[in-house]
Amino acid sequence: MNKKDILDILKSPDKSLFKEADKVREEHVGNGVHLRGLIEFSNICKMNCLYCGLQSSNKNVERFRLAKDEILSIAKSGVEAGYKTIVMQSGEDSYFSAKVLCEIISEIKSLDVALTLSLGERTYDEYKAFKDAGADRYLIRIETTDEKLYKKMHPFADFENRKRCLRDLKKIGFETGTGCLVGLPGQTVESLADDILFFKDLDADMIGIGPFISHPDTPLASEPNGDFNLALKVMALTRLILPDINIPATTAMETLKENGRLLALQSGANVVMPNLTDVEHKKLYSIYPNKASADRNEVEVMLKRIGRYVADDFGFRKH
Ligand code: SF4
């Protein structure tokens, strides 16, 4: 597909794309759904992404940082509950040096589990140290490939450095995840088509698509939320273009629309990321408001209903 083909589909009211993406998903990655257990371990962030409730200039958020032992204990419970992947996610919190993180990574890896990191922008050497310590995957969303919009949305960040991070992660050998927000104020359908082509160029191993959801404590508080169907289309098109990758049914999809997770799983997604963090801290990790939860038992019941099941392998990309 070229940009024009992608644009035609994004602009078309035809919904057959979702069925097609579901078929491609079944053919290439099967009916197993990978559950990744998410640990949100620090909501302290030095960045100021305009859409995010955790931005450093938001003084209304109560900040927390879990201790190493707390993180390890959550990871251990996750593995005991059957999770084959642990995801460590935080704001860009400089307290967690590469040394501290590598200690945590090694200990989690000793539990015989795949480990995904989502810690933001770091240097090549830090990424290399994480890989050497045993981490398997790294998520860092580009959010938008429209450079002008990127700069507007990320006043403290540098677009080129973001792309450098993704290139470094691939080079080092991480399974690399990226993705975009759909519905940012000022975003065009053309730029969403560019986002999809960017995922293809990078040969990303995981793509997370999240509709924009406005947070009351941000400068974008009065902006309308993103369009669920458009986000679903971007996700389904990504499945067609990168048939064998891992695509989560994102929590933002479920937050924006009831049964959004189910619809995503039937339109190309094959991953769900239940949150392992305790309720109090989960509430404080408010990137966007009213974040939906994903109870493991409920997910299992939902999967059964649609002829799917929880996969019991580590869920690496099968090229
Ligand atoms: S999106 Fe990530 S990097 Fe940006 S402010 Fe929020 S937590 Fe920080």
PDB file of C-alpha atoms in Angstrom, residues 2-212:
ATOM      1  CA  ASN A   2       1.228   3.475  -0.826  1.00  0.00           C
ATOM      2  CA  LYS A   3       0.202   6.682   0.893  1.00  0.00           C
ATOM      3  CA  LYS A   4      -2.734   7.228  -1.455  1.00  0.00           C
ATOM      4  CA  ASP A   5      -4.118   3.733  -0.780  1.00  0.00           C
ATOM      5  CA  ILE A   6      -3.811   4.295   2.952  1.00  0.00           C
ATOM      6  CA  LEU A   7      -5.494   7.685   2.732  1.00  0.00           C
ATOM      7  CA  ASP A   8      -8.364   6.296   0.661  1.00  0.00           C
ATOM      8  CA  ILE A   9      -9.029   3.688   3.339  1.00  0.00           C
ATOM      9  CA  LEU A  10      -8.706   6.155   6.217  1.00  0.00           C
ATOM     10  CA  LYS A  11     -11.221   8.462   4.550  1.00  0.00           C
ATOM     11  CA  SER A  12     -13.653   5.745   3.448  1.00  0.00           C
ATOM     12  CA  PRO A  13     -16.779   4.922   5.521  1.00  0.00           C
ATOM     13  CA  ASP A  14     -16.386   1.250   4.488  1.00  0.00           C
ATOM     14  CA  LYS A  15     -15.812  -0.952   7.543  1.00  0.00           C
ATOM     15  CA  SER A  16     -14.657  -4.129   5.751  1.00  0.00           C
ATOM     16  CA  LEU A  17     -11.091  -3.201   6.719  1.00  0.00           C
ATOM     17  CA  PHE A  18     -11.709  -4.424  10.272  1.00  0.00           C
ATOM     18  CA  LYS A  19     -12.745  -7.927   9.110  1.00  0.00           C
ATOM     19  CA  GLU A  20      -9.781  -8.062   6.742  1.00  0.00           C
ATOM     20  CA  ALA A  21      -7.347  -7.092   9.524  1.00  0.00           C
ATOM     21  CA  ASP A  22      -8.899  -9.743  11.793  1.00  0.00           C
ATOM     22  CA  LYS A  23      -8.339 -12.372   9.099  1.00  0.00           C
ATOM     23  CA  VAL A  24      -4.718 -11.309   8.568  1.00  0.00           C
ATOM     24  CA  ARG A  25      -4.185 -11.382  12.344  1.00  0.00           C
ATOM     25  CA  GLU A  26      -5.514 -14.945  12.549  1.00  0.00           C
ATOM     26  CA  GLU A  27      -3.382 -16.109   9.611  1.00  0.00           C
ATOM     27  CA  HIS A  28      -0.139 -14.577  10.844  1.00  0.00           C
ATOM     28  CA  VAL A  29      -0.219 -14.564  14.661  1.00  0.00           C
ATOM     29  CA  GLY A  30      -3.066 -16.963  15.425  1.00  0.00           C
ATOM     30  CA  ASN A  31      -5.842 -16.869  17.998  1.00  0.00           C
ATOM     31  CA  GLY A  32      -3.650 -16.683  21.099  1.00  0.00           C
ATOM     32  CA  VAL A  33      -3.702 -13.348  22.905  1.00  0.00           C
ATOM     33  CA  HIS A  34      -0.587 -12.331  24.813  1.00  0.00           C
ATOM     34  CA  LEU A  35      -1.171 -10.820  28.230  1.00  0.00           C
ATOM     35  CA  ARG A  36       1.601  -8.471  29.310  1.00  0.00           C
ATOM     36  CA  GLY A  37       1.569  -7.547  33.003  1.00  0.00           C
ATOM     37  CA  LEU A  38       2.141  -3.815  33.358  1.00  0.00           C
ATOM     38  CA  ILE A  39       3.961  -2.227  36.311  1.00  0.00           C
ATOM     39  CA  GLU A  40       3.704   1.566  36.425  1.00  0.00           C
ATOM     40  CA  PHE A  41       6.483   2.279  38.890  1.00  0.00           C
ATOM     41  CA  SER A  42       6.981   6.068  38.809  1.00  0.00           C
ATOM     42  CA  ASN A  43       4.729   8.897  37.686  1.00  0.00           C
ATOM     43  CA  ILE A  44       7.542  11.436  38.072  1.00  0.00           C
ATOM     44  CA  CYS A  45       8.419  12.912  34.708  1.00  0.00           C
ATOM     45  CA  LYS A  46      10.726  15.668  33.559  1.00  0.00           C
ATOM     46  CA  MET A  47       8.937  16.029  30.202  1.00  0.00           C
ATOM     47  CA  ASN A  48       5.993  18.222  29.410  1.00  0.00           C
ATOM     48  CA  CYS A  49       3.986  16.469  26.702  1.00  0.00           C
ATOM     49  CA  LEU A  50       0.972  18.710  26.253  1.00  0.00           C
ATOM     50  CA  TYR A  51      -1.606  15.890  26.214  1.00  0.00           C
ATOM     51  CA  CYS A  52      -0.321  14.009  29.262  1.00  0.00           C
ATOM     52  CA  GLY A  53      -1.587  14.292  32.825  1.00  0.00           C
ATOM     53  CA  LEU A  54       1.873  13.401  34.149  1.00  0.00           C
ATOM     54  CA  GLN A  55       3.596  16.369  32.500  1.00  0.00           C
ATOM     55  CA  SER A  56       6.026  18.085  34.870  1.00  0.00           C
ATOM     56  CA  SER A  57       4.026  21.320  34.967  1.00  0.00           C
ATOM     57  CA  ASN A  58       0.903  19.583  36.295  1.00  0.00           C
ATOM     58  CA  LYS A  59       0.962  20.420  39.997  1.00  0.00           C
ATOM     59  CA  ASN A  60      -2.357  18.649  40.685  1.00  0.00           C
ATOM     60  CA  VAL A  61      -0.908  15.170  40.471  1.00  0.00           C
ATOM     61  CA  GLU A  62       0.405  13.406  43.565  1.00  0.00           C
ATOM     62  CA  ARG A  63       3.752  11.965  42.547  1.00  0.00           C
ATOM     63  CA  PHE A  64       5.020   8.516  43.525  1.00  0.00           C
ATOM     64  CA  ARG A  65       8.018   6.334  42.914  1.00  0.00           C
ATOM     65  CA  LEU A  66       8.001   2.647  43.863  1.00  0.00           C
ATOM     66  CA  ALA A  67      11.035   1.186  45.615  1.00  0.00           C
ATOM     67  CA  LYS A  68      13.059  -1.545  43.944  1.00  0.00           C
ATOM     68  CA  ASP A  69      11.657  -4.186  46.310  1.00  0.00           C
ATOM     69  CA  GLU A  70       8.092  -3.111  45.591  1.00  0.00           C
ATOM     70  CA  ILE A  71       8.693  -3.393  41.824  1.00  0.00           C
ATOM     71  CA  LEU A  72      10.255  -6.827  42.226  1.00  0.00           C
ATOM     72  CA  SER A  73       7.460  -8.038  44.453  1.00  0.00           C
ATOM     73  CA  ILE A  74       4.804  -6.960  41.892  1.00  0.00           C
ATOM     74  CA  ALA A  75       6.801  -8.639  39.100  1.00  0.00           C
ATOM     75  CA  LYS A  76       7.028 -11.851  41.138  1.00  0.00           C
ATOM     76  CA  SER A  77       3.262 -11.883  41.782  1.00  0.00           C
ATOM     77  CA  GLY A  78       2.701 -11.295  38.064  1.00  0.00           C
ATOM     78  CA  VAL A  79       4.864 -14.252  37.098  1.00  0.00           C
ATOM     79  CA  GLU A  80       3.141 -16.430  39.723  1.00  0.00           C
ATOM     80  CA  ALA A  81      -0.216 -15.410  38.245  1.00  0.00           C
ATOM     81  CA  GLY A  82       0.955 -16.742  34.878  1.00  0.00           C
ATOM     82  CA  TYR A  83       2.166 -13.655  33.017  1.00  0.00           C
ATOM     83  CA  LYS A  84       4.852 -14.442  30.449  1.00  0.00           C
ATOM     84  CA  THR A  85       5.838 -10.808  29.989  1.00  0.00           C
ATOM     85  CA  ILE A  86       6.359  -8.041  32.520  1.00  0.00           C
ATOM     86  CA  VAL A  87       6.264  -4.444  31.277  1.00  0.00           C
ATOM     87  CA  MET A  88       8.063  -1.786  33.328  1.00  0.00           C
ATOM     88  CA  GLN A  89       6.703   1.660  32.575  1.00  0.00           C
ATOM     89  CA  SER A  90       7.430   5.072  34.088  1.00  0.00           C
ATOM     90  CA  GLY A  91       7.630   8.754  33.349  1.00  0.00           C
ATOM     91  CA  GLU A  92      11.069  10.076  32.408  1.00  0.00           C
ATOM     92  CA  ASP A  93      12.363   9.853  35.962  1.00  0.00           C
ATOM     93  CA  SER A  94      16.112  10.496  36.254  1.00  0.00           C
ATOM     94  CA  TYR A  95      16.189   8.931  39.733  1.00  0.00           C
ATOM     95  CA  PHE A  96      16.206   5.557  38.007  1.00  0.00           C
ATOM     96  CA  SER A  97      19.765   5.506  36.716  1.00  0.00           C
ATOM     97  CA  ALA A  98      20.917   2.838  34.274  1.00  0.00           C
ATOM     98  CA  LYS A  99      22.677   1.109  37.185  1.00  0.00           C
ATOM     99  CA  VAL A 100      19.527   0.890  39.340  1.00  0.00           C
ATOM    100  CA  LEU A 101      17.431  -0.187  36.370  1.00  0.00           C
ATOM    101  CA  CYS A 102      19.917  -2.873  35.315  1.00  0.00           C
ATOM    102  CA  GLU A 103      19.762  -4.382  38.807  1.00  0.00           C
ATOM    103  CA  ILE A 104      15.970  -4.520  38.599  1.00  0.00           C
ATOM    104  CA  ILE A 105      16.079  -5.900  35.043  1.00  0.00           C
ATOM    105  CA  SER A 106      18.469  -8.732  36.033  1.00  0.00           C
ATOM    106  CA  GLU A 107      16.322  -9.699  39.003  1.00  0.00           C
ATOM    107  CA  ILE A 108      13.105  -9.740  36.984  1.00  0.00           C
ATOM    108  CA  LYS A 109      14.781 -11.751  34.227  1.00  0.00           C
ATOM    109  CA  SER A 110      15.837 -14.364  36.787  1.00  0.00           C
ATOM    110  CA  LEU A 111      12.091 -15.131  37.133  1.00  0.00           C
ATOM    111  CA  ASP A 112      12.135 -16.624  33.597  1.00  0.00           C
ATOM    112  CA  VAL A 113       9.859 -14.052  32.004  1.00  0.00           C
ATOM    113  CA  ALA A 114      10.106 -11.745  29.000  1.00  0.00           C
ATOM    114  CA  LEU A 115      10.681  -8.123  29.944  1.00  0.00           C
ATOM    115  CA  THR A 116       9.531  -4.998  28.143  1.00  0.00           C
ATOM    116  CA  LEU A 117      10.714  -1.531  29.114  1.00  0.00           C
ATOM    117  CA  SER A 118       8.909   1.738  28.529  1.00  0.00           C
ATOM    118  CA  LEU A 119      11.071   4.379  30.156  1.00  0.00           C
ATOM    119  CA  GLY A 120      11.358   7.068  27.516  1.00  0.00           C
ATOM    120  CA  GLU A 121      14.387   8.596  25.863  1.00  0.00           C
ATOM    121  CA  ARG A 122      17.799   7.356  26.978  1.00  0.00           C
ATOM    122  CA  THR A 123      21.285   7.269  25.462  1.00  0.00           C
ATOM    123  CA  TYR A 124      22.596   4.475  23.240  1.00  0.00           C
ATOM    124  CA  ASP A 125      24.823   3.270  26.090  1.00  0.00           C
ATOM    125  CA  GLU A 126      21.926   3.104  28.530  1.00  0.00           C
ATOM    126  CA  TYR A 127      19.782   1.139  26.063  1.00  0.00           C
ATOM    127  CA  LYS A 128      22.732  -1.195  25.462  1.00  0.00           C
ATOM    128  CA  ALA A 129      23.153  -1.697  29.218  1.00  0.00           C
ATOM    129  CA  PHE A 130      19.428  -2.563  29.555  1.00  0.00           C
ATOM    130  CA  LYS A 131      19.766  -5.119  26.753  1.00  0.00           C
ATOM    131  CA  ASP A 132      22.912  -6.609  28.261  1.00  0.00           C
ATOM    132  CA  ALA A 133      21.092  -6.884  31.599  1.00  0.00           C
ATOM    133  CA  GLY A 134      18.474  -9.030  29.846  1.00  0.00           C
ATOM    134  CA  ALA A 135      15.606  -6.760  28.756  1.00  0.00           C
ATOM    135  CA  ASP A 136      13.911  -8.050  25.617  1.00  0.00           C
ATOM    136  CA  ARG A 137      11.691  -5.284  24.336  1.00  0.00           C
ATOM    137  CA  TYR A 138      11.423  -1.510  24.462  1.00  0.00           C
ATOM    138  CA  LEU A 139       8.399   0.672  23.776  1.00  0.00           C
ATOM    139  CA  ILE A 140       8.710   4.305  22.790  1.00  0.00           C
ATOM    140  CA  ARG A 141       5.911   5.792  20.733  1.00  0.00           C
ATOM    141  CA  ILE A 142       6.714   8.398  18.131  1.00  0.00           C
ATOM    142  CA  GLU A 143       3.190   9.781  18.853  1.00  0.00           C
ATOM    143  CA  THR A 144       3.141  11.677  15.538  1.00  0.00           C
ATOM    144  CA  THR A 145       5.492  11.858  12.568  1.00  0.00           C
ATOM    145  CA  ASP A 146       4.269  15.368  11.741  1.00  0.00           C
ATOM    146  CA  GLU A 147       7.386  17.217  12.887  1.00  0.00           C
ATOM    147  CA  LYS A 148       5.651  20.554  13.386  1.00  0.00           C
ATOM    148  CA  LEU A 149       2.895  18.970  15.460  1.00  0.00           C
ATOM    149  CA  TYR A 150       5.444  16.891  17.355  1.00  0.00           C
ATOM    150  CA  LYS A 151       7.305  20.036  18.397  1.00  0.00           C
ATOM    151  CA  LYS A 152       4.083  21.725  19.471  1.00  0.00           C
ATOM    152  CA  MET A 153       2.980  18.733  21.552  1.00  0.00           C
ATOM    153  CA  HIS A 154       6.417  18.090  23.090  1.00  0.00           C
ATOM    154  CA  PRO A 155       7.956  21.422  24.068  1.00  0.00           C
ATOM    155  CA  PHE A 156      10.805  19.756  26.005  1.00  0.00           C
ATOM    156  CA  ALA A 157      11.609  17.105  23.401  1.00  0.00           C
ATOM    157  CA  ASP A 158      13.495  16.812  20.163  1.00  0.00           C
ATOM    158  CA  PHE A 159      11.951  14.991  17.201  1.00  0.00           C
ATOM    159  CA  GLU A 160      15.306  13.845  15.809  1.00  0.00           C
ATOM    160  CA  ASN A 161      16.314  12.412  19.171  1.00  0.00           C
ATOM    161  CA  ARG A 162      13.056  10.465  19.352  1.00  0.00           C
ATOM    162  CA  LYS A 163      13.818   8.869  15.988  1.00  0.00           C
ATOM    163  CA  ARG A 164      17.415   8.278  17.092  1.00  0.00           C
ATOM    164  CA  CYS A 165      16.109   6.323  20.089  1.00  0.00           C
ATOM    165  CA  LEU A 166      14.070   4.054  17.835  1.00  0.00           C
ATOM    166  CA  ARG A 167      16.983   3.465  15.462  1.00  0.00           C
ATOM    167  CA  ASP A 168      19.330   2.700  18.383  1.00  0.00           C
ATOM    168  CA  LEU A 169      16.879   0.240  19.924  1.00  0.00           C
ATOM    169  CA  LYS A 170      16.558  -1.654  16.643  1.00  0.00           C
ATOM    170  CA  LYS A 171      20.320  -1.651  16.172  1.00  0.00           C
ATOM    171  CA  ILE A 172      20.919  -2.998  19.677  1.00  0.00           C
ATOM    172  CA  GLY A 173      18.506  -5.849  18.995  1.00  0.00           C
ATOM    173  CA  PHE A 174      15.477  -4.978  21.096  1.00  0.00           C
ATOM    174  CA  GLU A 175      12.061  -5.959  19.906  1.00  0.00           C
ATOM    175  CA  THR A 176      11.088  -2.363  19.317  1.00  0.00           C
ATOM    176  CA  GLY A 177       7.649  -0.912  19.817  1.00  0.00           C
ATOM    177  CA  THR A 178       6.323   2.429  18.742  1.00  0.00           C
ATOM    178  CA  GLY A 179       2.947   3.899  17.852  1.00  0.00           C
ATOM    179  CA  CYS A 180       0.921   7.057  17.646  1.00  0.00           C
ATOM    180  CA  LEU A 181      -1.877   9.067  19.154  1.00  0.00           C
ATOM    181  CA  VAL A 182      -4.924   9.542  16.950  1.00  0.00           C
ATOM    182  CA  GLY A 183      -6.910  12.752  17.248  1.00  0.00           C
ATOM    183  CA  LEU A 184      -4.303  15.204  18.495  1.00  0.00           C
ATOM    184  CA  PRO A 185      -5.475  18.781  17.939  1.00  0.00           C
ATOM    185  CA  GLY A 186      -4.173  19.884  14.544  1.00  0.00           C
ATOM    186  CA  GLN A 187      -3.373  16.347  13.335  1.00  0.00           C
ATOM    187  CA  THR A 188      -4.285  15.520   9.723  1.00  0.00           C
ATOM    188  CA  VAL A 189      -5.318  12.223   8.130  1.00  0.00           C
ATOM    189  CA  GLU A 190      -2.307  12.670   5.834  1.00  0.00           C
ATOM    190  CA  SER A 191       0.026  12.628   8.811  1.00  0.00           C
ATOM    191  CA  LEU A 192      -1.645   9.459  10.125  1.00  0.00           C
ATOM    192  CA  ALA A 193      -0.892   7.818   6.769  1.00  0.00           C
ATOM    193  CA  ASP A 194       2.734   8.947   7.229  1.00  0.00           C
ATOM    194  CA  ASP A 195       2.731   7.428  10.722  1.00  0.00           C
ATOM    195  CA  ILE A 196       1.712   4.041   9.288  1.00  0.00           C
ATOM    196  CA  LEU A 197       4.433   4.245   6.619  1.00  0.00           C
ATOM    197  CA  PHE A 198       6.923   5.184   9.333  1.00  0.00           C
ATOM    198  CA  PHE A 199       6.042   1.999  11.279  1.00  0.00           C
ATOM    199  CA  LYS A 200       6.670   0.011   8.102  1.00  0.00           C
ATOM    200  CA  ASP A 201       9.991   1.746   7.359  1.00  0.00           C
ATOM    201  CA  LEU A 202      11.184   1.081  10.889  1.00  0.00           C
ATOM    202  CA  ASP A 203       9.947  -2.524  10.669  1.00  0.00           C
ATOM    203  CA  ALA A 204       8.584  -2.047  14.188  1.00  0.00           C
ATOM    204  CA  ASP A 205       7.900  -5.230  16.158  1.00  0.00           C
ATOM    205  CA  MET A 206       5.034  -3.799  18.212  1.00  0.00           C
ATOM    206  CA  ILE A 207       2.663  -0.941  17.502  1.00  0.00           C
ATOM    207  CA  GLY A 208       0.365   0.708  20.043  1.00  0.00           C
ATOM    208  CA  ILE A 209      -2.341   3.021  18.753  1.00  0.00           C
ATOM    209  CA  GLY A 210      -4.124   5.212  21.252  1.00  0.00           C
ATOM    210  CA  PRO A 211      -6.942   7.658  20.622  1.00  0.00           C
ATOM    211  CA  PHE A 212      -6.236  11.074  22.142  1.00  0.00           C
TER     212      PHE A 212
END
